[in-house]
């Protein structure tokens, strides 16, 4: 099996070289782009499924990482679902929330320990790719909850037959809910189901991802009827919907 290929978009040449060396010592291949546009060009020109993950700096000289993430999530599959680990020198929680809302899967502030970067990256890489997930779940029939349809084989979500785009992380989160419909799931249970207990960038990041899933599947995300908050306990996915 070939080593996973990771793209890092960061204008800090010294940091990128350090990350590339460390990841190479731990079984990963790395390509580096020093600007947002160079990184986007690499992504657009890559063969289907070439990259396994993206390490993306927030502060770039031409276009910031948030815009790169937004553009990536608008690309065709499988690029649209490419796992993104966002790096930033900023510590403002608002920046973290914005990054996650725009499609980043995880968030790591600078300066960081290379071991923590590797741990977070490995957690993202453990998620099945679209191809792997399709093979593993091809035999699973679509799950239907009223007007909501979740297709594990195609990794697609539809409401009233119209596709509702989700990142790979968000799709996995929705699947975790659907497979435990009617049961209250705590944040810790959701994190464990999605990442195998890997460290989170901050305690409430799972809430941001839940909010993005709600925005995709709920008629009124401010008054959700599919993913319901259970105060002090977590969330429950309604077994009966659109009744």
Short mmCIF file of N, CA, C and O in Angstrom, two decimals, residues 7-10 36 54-60 63-70 72 84-88 104 108 110:
data_model
loop_
_atom_site.label_atom_id
_atom_site.label_comp_id
_atom_site.label_asym_id
_atom_site.label_seq_id
_atom_site.Cartn_x
_atom_site.Cartn_y
_atom_site.Cartn_z
N UNK A 7 -0.97 17.29 1.46
CA UNK A 7 -0.59 18.61 0.93
C UNK A 7 -0.61 19.62 2.06
O UNK A 7 -1.58 19.69 2.82
N UNK A 8 0.47 20.39 2.20
CA UNK A 8 0.50 21.46 3.18
C UNK A 8 0.56 22.79 2.43
O UNK A 8 1.39 22.98 1.54
N UNK A 9 -0.36 23.69 2.76
CA UNK A 9 -0.38 25.04 2.19
C UNK A 9 -0.01 26.00 3.31
O UNK A 9 -0.81 26.25 4.22
N UNK A 10 1.21 26.52 3.25
CA UNK A 10 1.72 27.38 4.31
C UNK A 10 2.89 28.18 3.73
O UNK A 10 3.74 27.61 3.05
N UNK A 36 -1.86 30.28 -1.35
CA UNK A 36 -3.19 29.68 -1.52
C UNK A 36 -3.41 29.26 -2.96
O UNK A 36 -3.89 28.16 -3.23
N UNK A 54 -5.25 17.55 3.83
CA UNK A 54 -4.71 18.88 3.60
C UNK A 54 -4.41 19.54 4.94
O UNK A 54 -5.27 19.59 5.83
N UNK A 55 -3.16 20.03 5.09
CA UNK A 55 -2.79 20.86 6.24
C UNK A 55 -2.79 22.29 5.72
O UNK A 55 -2.03 22.64 4.81
N UNK A 56 -3.63 23.13 6.28
CA UNK A 56 -3.90 24.45 5.71
C UNK A 56 -3.67 25.56 6.73
O UNK A 56 -4.29 25.57 7.80
N UNK A 57 -2.77 26.49 6.40
CA UNK A 57 -2.52 27.62 7.27
C UNK A 57 -3.63 28.66 7.10
O UNK A 57 -4.13 28.88 5.99
N UNK A 58 -4.00 29.30 8.19
CA UNK A 58 -5.06 30.31 8.12
C UNK A 58 -4.55 31.60 7.46
O UNK A 58 -5.23 32.19 6.62
N UNK A 59 -3.33 32.02 7.82
CA UNK A 59 -2.79 33.28 7.34
C UNK A 59 -1.86 33.02 6.15
O UNK A 59 -0.75 32.53 6.32
N UNK A 60 -2.32 33.35 4.95
CA UNK A 60 -1.55 33.15 3.73
C UNK A 60 -1.37 34.49 3.03
O UNK A 60 -2.19 35.41 3.23
N UNK A 63 -4.55 34.64 -0.40
CA UNK A 63 -5.93 34.40 0.03
C UNK A 63 -5.86 33.64 1.35
O UNK A 63 -5.03 32.74 1.50
N UNK A 64 -6.70 34.02 2.32
CA UNK A 64 -6.58 33.35 3.62
C UNK A 64 -7.12 31.92 3.55
O UNK A 64 -7.83 31.52 2.62
N UNK A 65 -6.74 31.14 4.57
CA UNK A 65 -7.11 29.73 4.60
C UNK A 65 -8.60 29.49 4.65
O UNK A 65 -9.08 28.45 4.17
N UNK A 66 -9.35 30.41 5.22
CA UNK A 66 -10.80 30.24 5.27
C UNK A 66 -11.39 30.23 3.86
O UNK A 66 -12.27 29.42 3.55
N UNK A 67 -10.88 31.11 3.00
CA UNK A 67 -11.36 31.15 1.62
C UNK A 67 -10.93 29.90 0.86
O UNK A 67 -11.69 29.36 0.04
N UNK A 68 -9.71 29.42 1.11
CA UNK A 68 -9.25 28.17 0.49
C UNK A 68 -10.17 27.03 0.88
O UNK A 68 -10.59 26.23 0.04
N UNK A 69 -10.50 26.96 2.16
CA UNK A 69 -11.39 25.90 2.64
C UNK A 69 -12.76 26.01 2.00
O UNK A 69 -13.34 25.00 1.58
N UNK A 70 -13.27 27.22 1.88
CA UNK A 70 -14.58 27.42 1.26
C UNK A 70 -14.56 26.95 -0.20
O UNK A 70 -15.48 26.27 -0.65
N UNK A 72 -12.48 24.78 -1.55
CA UNK A 72 -12.29 23.33 -1.58
C UNK A 72 -13.62 22.61 -1.42
O UNK A 72 -13.91 21.63 -2.13
N UNK A 84 -9.38 18.27 6.21
CA UNK A 84 -8.61 19.50 6.35
C UNK A 84 -8.25 19.72 7.82
O UNK A 84 -9.13 19.76 8.69
N UNK A 85 -6.95 19.87 8.07
CA UNK A 85 -6.45 20.26 9.39
C UNK A 85 -5.94 21.69 9.25
O UNK A 85 -5.00 21.96 8.52
N UNK A 86 -6.59 22.63 9.93
CA UNK A 86 -6.25 24.04 9.79
C UNK A 86 -5.27 24.46 10.87
O UNK A 86 -5.44 24.14 12.04
N UNK A 87 -4.22 25.20 10.45
CA UNK A 87 -3.22 25.74 11.35
C UNK A 87 -3.38 27.25 11.43
O UNK A 87 -3.72 27.89 10.43
N UNK A 88 -3.10 27.81 12.59
CA UNK A 88 -3.16 29.26 12.70
C UNK A 88 -2.32 29.74 13.87
O UNK A 88 -2.14 29.03 14.86
N UNK A 104 -13.42 23.00 7.75
CA UNK A 104 -12.24 22.37 8.33
C UNK A 104 -12.69 21.24 9.25
O UNK A 104 -13.73 21.33 9.91
N UNK A 108 -5.58 23.36 14.77
CA UNK A 108 -4.41 23.29 15.63
C UNK A 108 -3.71 24.65 15.64
O UNK A 108 -3.25 25.12 14.61
N UNK A 110 -0.76 27.43 16.28
CA UNK A 110 0.69 27.50 16.35
C UNK A 110 1.10 28.25 17.61
O UNK A 110 0.40 29.16 18.04
#
